[in-house]
């Protein structure tokens, strides 16, 4: 039995039983993957995958147990490598952060600068994607730490750590009629075209929910994943913008005005996601604490051990 055979099993299952995709992801050949899986099944004396001709069509009952154990073995093998790398390499190695555009653009720069100053020998990579992509990358091990607001809590294989809460603001060009209104209401917003986030990003679900509860249908004329894009089109007069408060800077965003919308839309919680059972290196604990000071090493260790995961901001 070889670890590589277990990797083949788990990857094939993760790819929906598509051996070709699994082989491509593992940088090997489809016949090689099929051969090694068959060798492992022969050694174990059980069938892991149900077959129809040459196609895999399902997972057998004993196969489910084999996949679960294989996943644990591979996770612990990876943890062994991480322990060795930490103690043999000192303050060196690699760290991959997956984050949404809003986090990468507005929340992370100061954290990254502080981290790089302390750990110049750690190769830091930043991947941007949707909340679902981020959760998938952390779950698969392609990223070490995921940072997002939406979707992350839908993945039970991740430990979720609440970092901070934030609200939305409504932005308008200087001189817009909305700025002269005595108060900001959903009814007033519904009278104008709106530009806001894509449904999968940056608290959009809470914006939708607020209008639904009020029985109002907003006129969303444009959706984007990038607050800077939203601000550009608001500046062109195409509509009002609804963005994260952290994305507006009065000095930088000249020609625009922001109105607090925290009374209209629920507050949002940005979370860090970590894969359960992963051994965290010292510089990972430090990165997390730089991003959210309340998440000390002790707090993170308790969450990873299944204690205190219900902690709320």
mmCIF file of C-alpha atoms in Angstrom:
data_model
loop_
_atom_site.group_PDB
_atom_site.id
_atom_site.type_symbol
_atom_site.label_atom_id
_atom_site.label_comp_id
_atom_site.label_asym_id
_atom_site.label_seq_id
_atom_site.Cartn_x
_atom_site.Cartn_y
_atom_site.Cartn_z
ATOM 1 C CA UNK A 1 0.000 0.000 0.000
ATOM 2 C CA UNK A 2 1.367 3.408 -0.996
ATOM 3 C CA UNK A 3 0.347 6.943 -0.118
ATOM 4 C CA UNK A 4 0.187 7.689 -3.835
ATOM 5 C CA UNK A 5 -2.527 5.052 -4.257
ATOM 6 C CA UNK A 6 -4.541 6.716 -1.504
ATOM 7 C CA UNK A 7 -4.103 10.076 -3.238
ATOM 8 C CA UNK A 8 -5.462 8.579 -6.439
ATOM 9 C CA UNK A 9 -8.500 7.191 -4.606
ATOM 10 C CA UNK A 10 -9.316 10.458 -2.871
ATOM 11 C CA UNK A 11 -8.756 12.610 -5.953
ATOM 12 C CA UNK A 12 -10.960 10.399 -8.123
ATOM 13 C CA UNK A 13 -13.743 10.652 -5.537
ATOM 14 C CA UNK A 14 -13.235 14.430 -5.279
ATOM 15 C CA UNK A 15 -13.499 14.765 -9.062
ATOM 16 C CA UNK A 16 -16.882 13.073 -9.183
ATOM 17 C CA UNK A 17 -15.390 9.710 -10.269
ATOM 18 C CA UNK A 18 -13.871 11.320 -13.363
ATOM 19 C CA UNK A 19 -10.547 9.468 -13.712
ATOM 20 C CA UNK A 20 -9.334 11.717 -16.539
ATOM 21 C CA UNK A 21 -9.779 14.866 -14.453
ATOM 22 C CA UNK A 22 -8.127 13.216 -11.460
ATOM 23 C CA UNK A 23 -5.157 12.117 -13.569
ATOM 24 C CA UNK A 24 -4.772 15.637 -14.961
ATOM 25 C CA UNK A 25 -4.891 17.162 -11.479
ATOM 26 C CA UNK A 26 -2.284 14.652 -10.277
ATOM 27 C CA UNK A 27 -0.039 15.164 -13.344
ATOM 28 C CA UNK A 28 -0.166 11.525 -14.312
ATOM 29 C CA UNK A 29 -1.931 9.289 -16.837
ATOM 30 C CA UNK A 30 -5.451 7.906 -16.693
ATOM 31 C CA UNK A 31 -4.284 4.278 -17.168
ATOM 32 C CA UNK A 32 -1.783 4.775 -14.349
ATOM 33 C CA UNK A 33 -4.479 5.972 -11.966
ATOM 34 C CA UNK A 34 -6.817 3.118 -12.902
ATOM 35 C CA UNK A 35 -4.041 0.544 -12.502
ATOM 36 C CA UNK A 36 -3.006 1.761 -9.052
ATOM 37 C CA UNK A 37 -6.597 1.854 -7.814
ATOM 38 C CA UNK A 38 -7.112 -1.721 -8.997
ATOM 39 C CA UNK A 39 -3.882 -2.840 -7.304
ATOM 40 C CA UNK A 40 -5.024 -1.280 -4.039
ATOM 41 C CA UNK A 41 -8.461 -2.881 -4.303
ATOM 42 C CA UNK A 42 -6.806 -6.270 -4.884
ATOM 43 C CA UNK A 43 -4.556 -5.785 -1.864
ATOM 44 C CA UNK A 44 -7.478 -4.800 0.373
ATOM 45 C CA UNK A 45 -9.703 -7.539 -1.037
ATOM 46 C CA UNK A 46 -12.630 -5.171 -1.605
ATOM 47 C CA UNK A 47 -14.085 -3.073 -4.415
ATOM 48 C CA UNK A 48 -13.925 0.662 -3.695
ATOM 49 C CA UNK A 49 -15.596 1.959 -6.846
ATOM 50 C CA UNK A 50 -18.590 0.496 -8.638
ATOM 51 C CA UNK A 51 -17.993 0.106 -12.379
ATOM 52 C CA UNK A 52 -20.010 -0.010 -15.566
ATOM 53 C CA UNK A 53 -17.582 -1.211 -18.195
ATOM 54 C CA UNK A 54 -14.519 0.992 -17.810
ATOM 55 C CA UNK A 55 -16.460 3.822 -16.182
ATOM 56 C CA UNK A 56 -16.659 4.406 -12.439
ATOM 57 C CA UNK A 57 -20.291 4.957 -11.482
ATOM 58 C CA UNK A 58 -20.384 4.881 -7.693
ATOM 59 C CA UNK A 59 -18.680 4.192 -4.376
ATOM 60 C CA UNK A 60 -19.342 0.911 -2.560
ATOM 61 C CA UNK A 61 -20.195 0.778 1.129
ATOM 62 C CA UNK A 62 -16.714 -0.477 2.131
ATOM 63 C CA UNK A 63 -15.320 2.028 -0.361
ATOM 64 C CA UNK A 64 -16.838 4.885 1.648
ATOM 65 C CA UNK A 65 -14.961 3.700 4.741
ATOM 66 C CA UNK A 66 -11.724 3.335 2.732
ATOM 67 C CA UNK A 67 -12.061 6.879 1.348
ATOM 68 C CA UNK A 68 -12.691 8.337 4.785
ATOM 69 C CA UNK A 69 -9.650 6.603 6.268
ATOM 70 C CA UNK A 70 -7.519 7.475 3.235
ATOM 71 C CA UNK A 71 -8.396 11.141 3.626
ATOM 72 C CA UNK A 72 -7.328 11.047 7.269
ATOM 73 C CA UNK A 73 -4.053 9.300 6.443
ATOM 74 C CA UNK A 74 -3.224 11.812 3.719
ATOM 75 C CA UNK A 75 -4.054 14.715 6.016
ATOM 76 C CA UNK A 76 -1.760 13.374 8.726
ATOM 77 C CA UNK A 77 0.990 12.677 6.183
ATOM 78 C CA UNK A 78 0.736 16.302 5.103
ATOM 79 C CA UNK A 79 0.860 17.388 8.755
ATOM 80 C CA UNK A 80 4.079 15.394 9.200
ATOM 81 C CA UNK A 81 5.613 17.325 6.315
ATOM 82 C CA UNK A 82 4.462 20.617 7.825
ATOM 83 C CA UNK A 83 5.995 19.738 11.203
ATOM 84 C CA UNK A 84 9.256 18.779 9.527
ATOM 85 C CA UNK A 85 9.284 21.919 7.420
ATOM 86 C CA UNK A 86 8.645 24.159 10.413
ATOM 87 C CA UNK A 87 11.367 22.740 12.632
ATOM 88 C CA UNK A 88 13.917 22.068 9.910
ATOM 89 C CA UNK A 89 13.335 25.250 7.938
ATOM 90 C CA UNK A 90 12.773 27.698 10.768
ATOM 91 C CA UNK A 91 10.980 30.822 9.584
ATOM 92 C CA UNK A 92 10.824 29.760 5.950
ATOM 93 C CA UNK A 93 8.389 27.918 3.751
ATOM 94 C CA UNK A 94 5.300 28.920 1.833
ATOM 95 C CA UNK A 95 1.905 30.280 2.781
ATOM 96 C CA UNK A 96 -1.061 30.569 0.416
ATOM 97 C CA UNK A 97 -3.898 32.921 1.312
ATOM 98 C CA UNK A 98 -7.202 32.778 -0.580
ATOM 99 C CA UNK A 99 -9.388 35.863 -0.310
ATOM 100 C CA UNK A 100 -12.093 37.804 -2.085
ATOM 101 C CA UNK A 101 -11.230 40.990 -3.950
ATOM 102 C CA UNK A 102 -12.628 43.179 -1.163
ATOM 103 C CA UNK A 103 -10.466 41.500 1.489
ATOM 104 C CA UNK A 104 -7.369 41.460 -0.725
ATOM 105 C CA UNK A 105 -7.788 45.093 -1.767
ATOM 106 C CA UNK A 106 -8.870 46.746 1.474
ATOM 107 C CA UNK A 107 -8.300 44.503 4.510
ATOM 108 C CA UNK A 108 -5.093 42.614 3.749
ATOM 109 C CA UNK A 109 -2.416 45.097 2.556
ATOM 110 C CA UNK A 110 -1.298 46.203 6.037
ATOM 111 C CA UNK A 111 -1.379 42.593 7.263
ATOM 112 C CA UNK A 112 0.688 41.359 4.326
ATOM 113 C CA UNK A 113 3.238 44.158 4.814
ATOM 114 C CA UNK A 114 3.642 43.305 8.494
ATOM 115 C CA UNK A 115 3.922 39.590 7.746
ATOM 116 C CA UNK A 116 6.519 40.015 4.983
ATOM 117 C CA UNK A 117 8.600 42.293 7.202
ATOM 118 C CA UNK A 118 8.732 39.618 9.931
ATOM 119 C CA UNK A 119 8.990 36.555 7.660
ATOM 120 C CA UNK A 120 11.012 37.577 4.584
ATOM 121 C CA UNK A 121 11.896 33.942 3.876
ATOM 122 C CA UNK A 122 8.288 32.746 3.684
ATOM 123 C CA UNK A 123 6.984 32.638 0.126
ATOM 124 C CA UNK A 124 3.569 34.290 0.365
ATOM 125 C CA UNK A 125 0.965 33.709 -2.365
ATOM 126 C CA UNK A 126 -2.400 35.449 -2.615
ATOM 127 C CA UNK A 127 -5.217 33.848 -4.602
ATOM 128 C CA UNK A 128 -8.366 35.857 -5.328
ATOM 129 C CA UNK A 129 -11.686 34.158 -5.994
ATOM 130 C CA UNK A 130 -15.326 33.817 -5.069
ATOM 131 C CA UNK A 131 -16.233 32.669 -1.543
ATOM 132 C CA UNK A 132 -17.111 29.224 -2.915
ATOM 133 C CA UNK A 133 -13.771 28.947 -4.730
ATOM 134 C CA UNK A 134 -11.959 30.020 -1.572
ATOM 135 C CA UNK A 135 -13.687 27.366 0.513
ATOM 136 C CA UNK A 136 -12.881 24.725 -2.119
ATOM 137 C CA UNK A 137 -9.213 25.757 -2.276
ATOM 138 C CA UNK A 138 -8.822 25.505 1.502
ATOM 139 C CA UNK A 139 -10.737 22.210 1.633
ATOM 140 C CA UNK A 140 -8.497 20.688 -1.052
ATOM 141 C CA UNK A 141 -5.270 22.018 0.450
ATOM 142 C CA UNK A 142 -4.570 24.409 -2.446
ATOM 143 C CA UNK A 143 -4.734 27.281 0.050
ATOM 144 C CA UNK A 144 -3.723 27.334 3.709
ATOM 145 C CA UNK A 145 -6.003 30.131 4.896
ATOM 146 C CA UNK A 146 -9.275 31.357 3.396
ATOM 147 C CA UNK A 147 -10.796 34.786 4.073
ATOM 148 C CA UNK A 148 -14.319 35.668 2.982
ATOM 149 C CA UNK A 149 -17.731 36.813 4.154
ATOM 150 C CA UNK A 150 -20.149 34.632 2.196
ATOM 151 C CA UNK A 151 -20.448 30.830 1.813
ATOM 152 C CA UNK A 152 -17.566 29.794 4.078
ATOM 153 C CA UNK A 153 -19.858 28.512 6.849
ATOM 154 C CA UNK A 154 -21.420 26.027 4.429
ATOM 155 C CA UNK A 155 -18.343 23.767 4.472
ATOM 156 C CA UNK A 156 -18.276 21.474 7.540
ATOM 157 C CA UNK A 157 -14.706 20.400 6.728
ATOM 158 C CA UNK A 158 -13.560 23.916 7.574
ATOM 159 C CA UNK A 159 -13.110 25.505 10.978
ATOM 160 C CA UNK A 160 -14.585 29.003 10.835
ATOM 161 C CA UNK A 161 -13.092 31.847 12.861
ATOM 162 C CA UNK A 162 -15.040 35.148 12.976
ATOM 163 C CA UNK A 163 -12.692 38.091 12.453
ATOM 164 C CA UNK A 164 -14.644 41.348 12.314
ATOM 165 C CA UNK A 165 -18.013 42.799 11.375
ATOM 166 C CA UNK A 166 -18.697 45.469 8.811
ATOM 167 C CA UNK A 167 -21.587 47.357 7.220
ATOM 168 C CA UNK A 168 -22.549 48.654 3.793
ATOM 169 C CA UNK A 169 -22.684 52.255 2.606
ATOM 170 C CA UNK A 170 -24.606 53.789 -0.272
ATOM 171 C CA UNK A 171 -22.471 55.915 -2.580
ATOM 172 C CA UNK A 172 -23.742 58.625 -4.890
ATOM 173 C CA UNK A 173 -22.214 61.291 -7.126
ATOM 174 C CA UNK A 174 -21.995 64.740 -5.576
ATOM 175 C CA UNK A 175 -25.260 66.625 -6.118
ATOM 176 C CA UNK A 176 -27.408 63.500 -6.435
ATOM 177 C CA UNK A 177 -31.010 64.046 -5.208
ATOM 178 C CA UNK A 178 -30.697 61.219 -2.679
ATOM 179 C CA UNK A 179 -28.117 63.227 -0.736
ATOM 180 C CA UNK A 180 -30.739 65.892 0.008
ATOM 181 C CA UNK A 181 -33.248 63.420 1.479
ATOM 182 C CA UNK A 182 -33.775 63.713 5.267
ATOM 183 C CA UNK A 183 -33.121 59.996 5.798
ATOM 184 C CA UNK A 184 -31.918 56.992 3.830
ATOM 185 C CA UNK A 185 -34.632 54.368 3.264
ATOM 186 C CA UNK A 186 -35.083 51.296 1.114
ATOM 187 C CA UNK A 187 -38.019 52.995 -0.559
ATOM 188 C CA UNK A 188 -35.783 55.905 -1.564
ATOM 189 C CA UNK A 189 -33.106 53.552 -2.930
ATOM 190 C CA UNK A 190 -35.688 51.677 -4.982
ATOM 191 C CA UNK A 191 -36.459 54.857 -6.925
ATOM 192 C CA UNK A 192 -33.013 54.817 -8.526
ATOM 193 C CA UNK A 193 -30.895 52.338 -10.527
ATOM 194 C CA UNK A 194 -28.545 50.421 -8.215
ATOM 195 C CA UNK A 195 -25.053 49.077 -8.774
ATOM 196 C CA UNK A 196 -23.782 46.551 -6.244
ATOM 197 C CA UNK A 197 -21.988 43.255 -5.762
ATOM 198 C CA UNK A 198 -22.429 40.005 -7.618
ATOM 199 C CA UNK A 199 -24.888 37.745 -5.712
ATOM 200 C CA UNK A 200 -22.069 35.521 -4.407
ATOM 201 C CA UNK A 201 -19.935 38.338 -2.986
ATOM 202 C CA UNK A 202 -19.522 40.788 -0.135
ATOM 203 C CA UNK A 203 -22.788 40.590 1.729
ATOM 204 C CA UNK A 204 -25.043 40.729 -1.339
ATOM 205 C CA UNK A 205 -27.345 38.150 0.253
ATOM 206 C CA UNK A 206 -28.086 40.574 3.089
ATOM 207 C CA UNK A 207 -28.851 43.367 0.638
ATOM 208 C CA UNK A 208 -31.307 41.106 -1.190
ATOM 209 C CA UNK A 209 -32.874 39.954 2.071
ATOM 210 C CA UNK A 210 -33.517 43.515 3.261
ATOM 211 C CA UNK A 211 -35.440 44.408 0.106
ATOM 212 C CA UNK A 212 -37.356 41.103 0.154
ATOM 213 C CA UNK A 213 -38.478 41.656 3.747
ATOM 214 C CA UNK A 214 -39.718 45.117 2.821
ATOM 215 C CA UNK A 215 -41.564 43.753 -0.210
ATOM 216 C CA UNK A 216 -39.555 45.982 -2.534
ATOM 217 C CA UNK A 217 -37.898 44.997 -5.814
ATOM 218 C CA UNK A 218 -34.696 47.001 -6.338
ATOM 219 C CA UNK A 219 -33.612 48.045 -9.821
ATOM 220 C CA UNK A 220 -30.126 46.493 -9.898
ATOM 221 C CA UNK A 221 -28.731 47.509 -13.288
ATOM 222 C CA UNK A 222 -25.187 46.230 -12.783
ATOM 223 C CA UNK A 223 -23.449 43.723 -10.507
ATOM 224 C CA UNK A 224 -19.690 43.391 -10.041
ATOM 225 C CA UNK A 225 -17.227 41.603 -7.768
ATOM 226 C CA UNK A 226 -15.025 44.682 -7.435
ATOM 227 C CA UNK A 227 -15.967 47.779 -5.405
ATOM 228 C CA UNK A 228 -13.657 49.902 -7.557
ATOM 229 C CA UNK A 229 -15.674 48.913 -10.636
ATOM 230 C CA UNK A 230 -18.898 49.816 -8.827
ATOM 231 C CA UNK A 231 -17.501 53.228 -7.859
ATOM 232 C CA UNK A 232 -16.393 53.882 -11.431
ATOM 233 C CA UNK A 233 -19.884 53.367 -12.828
ATOM 234 C CA UNK A 234 -21.493 55.348 -10.016
ATOM 235 C CA UNK A 235 -19.135 58.195 -10.938
ATOM 236 C CA UNK A 236 -20.386 57.952 -14.518
ATOM 237 C CA UNK A 237 -23.929 58.518 -13.297
ATOM 238 C CA UNK A 238 -25.293 55.052 -14.065
ATOM 239 C CA UNK A 239 -26.790 54.575 -10.620
ATOM 240 C CA UNK A 240 -26.298 54.522 -6.869
ATOM 241 C CA UNK A 241 -23.776 52.092 -5.432
ATOM 242 C CA UNK A 242 -24.043 49.780 -2.431
ATOM 243 C CA UNK A 243 -20.584 48.707 -1.278
ATOM 244 C CA UNK A 244 -18.692 47.631 1.837
ATOM 245 C CA UNK A 245 -17.908 50.592 4.085
ATOM 246 C CA UNK A 246 -14.200 49.658 4.102
ATOM 247 C CA UNK A 247 -14.106 50.164 0.319
ATOM 248 C CA UNK A 248 -14.894 53.893 0.504
ATOM 249 C CA UNK A 249 -12.256 56.527 1.204
ATOM 250 C CA UNK A 250 -13.484 60.129 1.105
ATOM 251 C CA UNK A 251 -10.036 61.460 0.191
ATOM 252 C CA UNK A 252 -9.396 58.959 -2.570
ATOM 253 C CA UNK A 253 -12.923 58.649 -3.954
ATOM 254 C CA UNK A 254 -13.355 62.256 -5.012
ATOM 255 C CA UNK A 255 -16.656 63.213 -6.582
ATOM 256 C CA UNK A 256 -18.549 60.624 -4.543
ATOM 257 C CA UNK A 257 -20.382 60.801 -1.240
ATOM 258 C CA UNK A 258 -21.154 57.911 1.103
ATOM 259 C CA UNK A 259 -24.228 57.421 3.270
ATOM 260 C CA UNK A 260 -24.229 54.978 6.177
ATOM 261 C CA UNK A 261 -26.583 52.065 5.409
ATOM 262 C CA UNK A 262 -26.033 50.020 8.571
ATOM 263 C CA UNK A 263 -29.677 50.619 9.576
ATOM 264 C CA UNK A 264 -30.907 49.165 6.263
ATOM 265 C CA UNK A 265 -28.814 46.048 5.857
ATOM 266 C CA UNK A 266 -27.652 43.458 8.406
ATOM 267 C CA UNK A 267 -24.035 43.610 9.495
ATOM 268 C CA UNK A 268 -21.677 41.137 7.863
ATOM 269 C CA UNK A 269 -19.027 38.959 9.477
ATOM 270 C CA UNK A 270 -15.755 38.238 7.724
ATOM 271 C CA UNK A 271 -14.328 34.846 8.648
ATOM 272 C CA UNK A 272 -11.107 32.925 8.321
ATOM 273 C CA UNK A 273 -11.485 29.320 7.196
ATOM 274 C CA UNK A 274 -8.976 26.584 8.062
ATOM 275 C CA UNK A 275 -9.083 22.930 7.098
ATOM 276 C CA UNK A 276 -9.937 20.736 10.060
ATOM 277 C CA UNK A 277 -7.119 18.648 11.443
ATOM 278 C CA UNK A 278 -4.366 20.701 9.809
ATOM 279 C CA UNK A 279 -1.149 21.343 11.683
ATOM 280 C CA UNK A 280 -0.590 25.101 11.688
ATOM 281 C CA UNK A 281 2.923 26.526 11.552
ATOM 282 C CA UNK A 282 4.011 29.419 13.755
ATOM 283 C CA UNK A 283 3.899 31.932 10.938
ATOM 284 C CA UNK A 284 0.314 30.879 10.122
ATOM 285 C CA UNK A 285 -0.768 31.635 13.679
ATOM 286 C CA UNK A 286 0.950 35.017 13.391
ATOM 287 C CA UNK A 287 -0.744 35.844 10.081
ATOM 288 C CA UNK A 288 -4.150 35.042 11.570
ATOM 289 C CA UNK A 289 -3.481 37.207 14.635
ATOM 290 C CA UNK A 290 -2.239 40.094 12.475
ATOM 291 C CA UNK A 291 -5.538 39.959 10.572
ATOM 292 C CA UNK A 292 -7.751 39.525 13.662
ATOM 293 C CA UNK A 293 -5.919 40.369 16.929
ATOM 294 C CA UNK A 294 -8.497 38.546 19.069
ATOM 295 C CA UNK A 295 -7.597 35.278 17.303
ATOM 296 C CA UNK A 296 -4.553 34.458 19.396
ATOM 297 C CA UNK A 297 -2.746 31.153 19.016
ATOM 298 C CA UNK A 298 -4.623 29.782 22.026
ATOM 299 C CA UNK A 299 -8.004 30.821 20.565
ATOM 300 C CA UNK A 300 -7.180 29.229 17.206
ATOM 301 C CA UNK A 301 -5.909 26.018 18.835
ATOM 302 C CA UNK A 302 -9.134 25.737 20.836
ATOM 303 C CA UNK A 303 -11.223 26.198 17.701
ATOM 304 C CA UNK A 304 -9.196 23.628 15.780
ATOM 305 C CA UNK A 305 -9.673 21.200 18.680
ATOM 306 C CA UNK A 306 -13.432 21.735 18.513
ATOM 307 C CA UNK A 307 -13.637 24.013 21.545
ATOM 308 C CA UNK A 308 -15.006 27.525 21.232
ATOM 309 C CA UNK A 309 -16.079 27.343 17.569
ATOM 310 C CA UNK A 310 -19.359 28.984 18.552
ATOM 311 C CA UNK A 311 -17.474 32.150 19.481
ATOM 312 C CA UNK A 312 -19.234 35.168 18.023
ATOM 313 C CA UNK A 313 -18.154 38.764 17.593
#
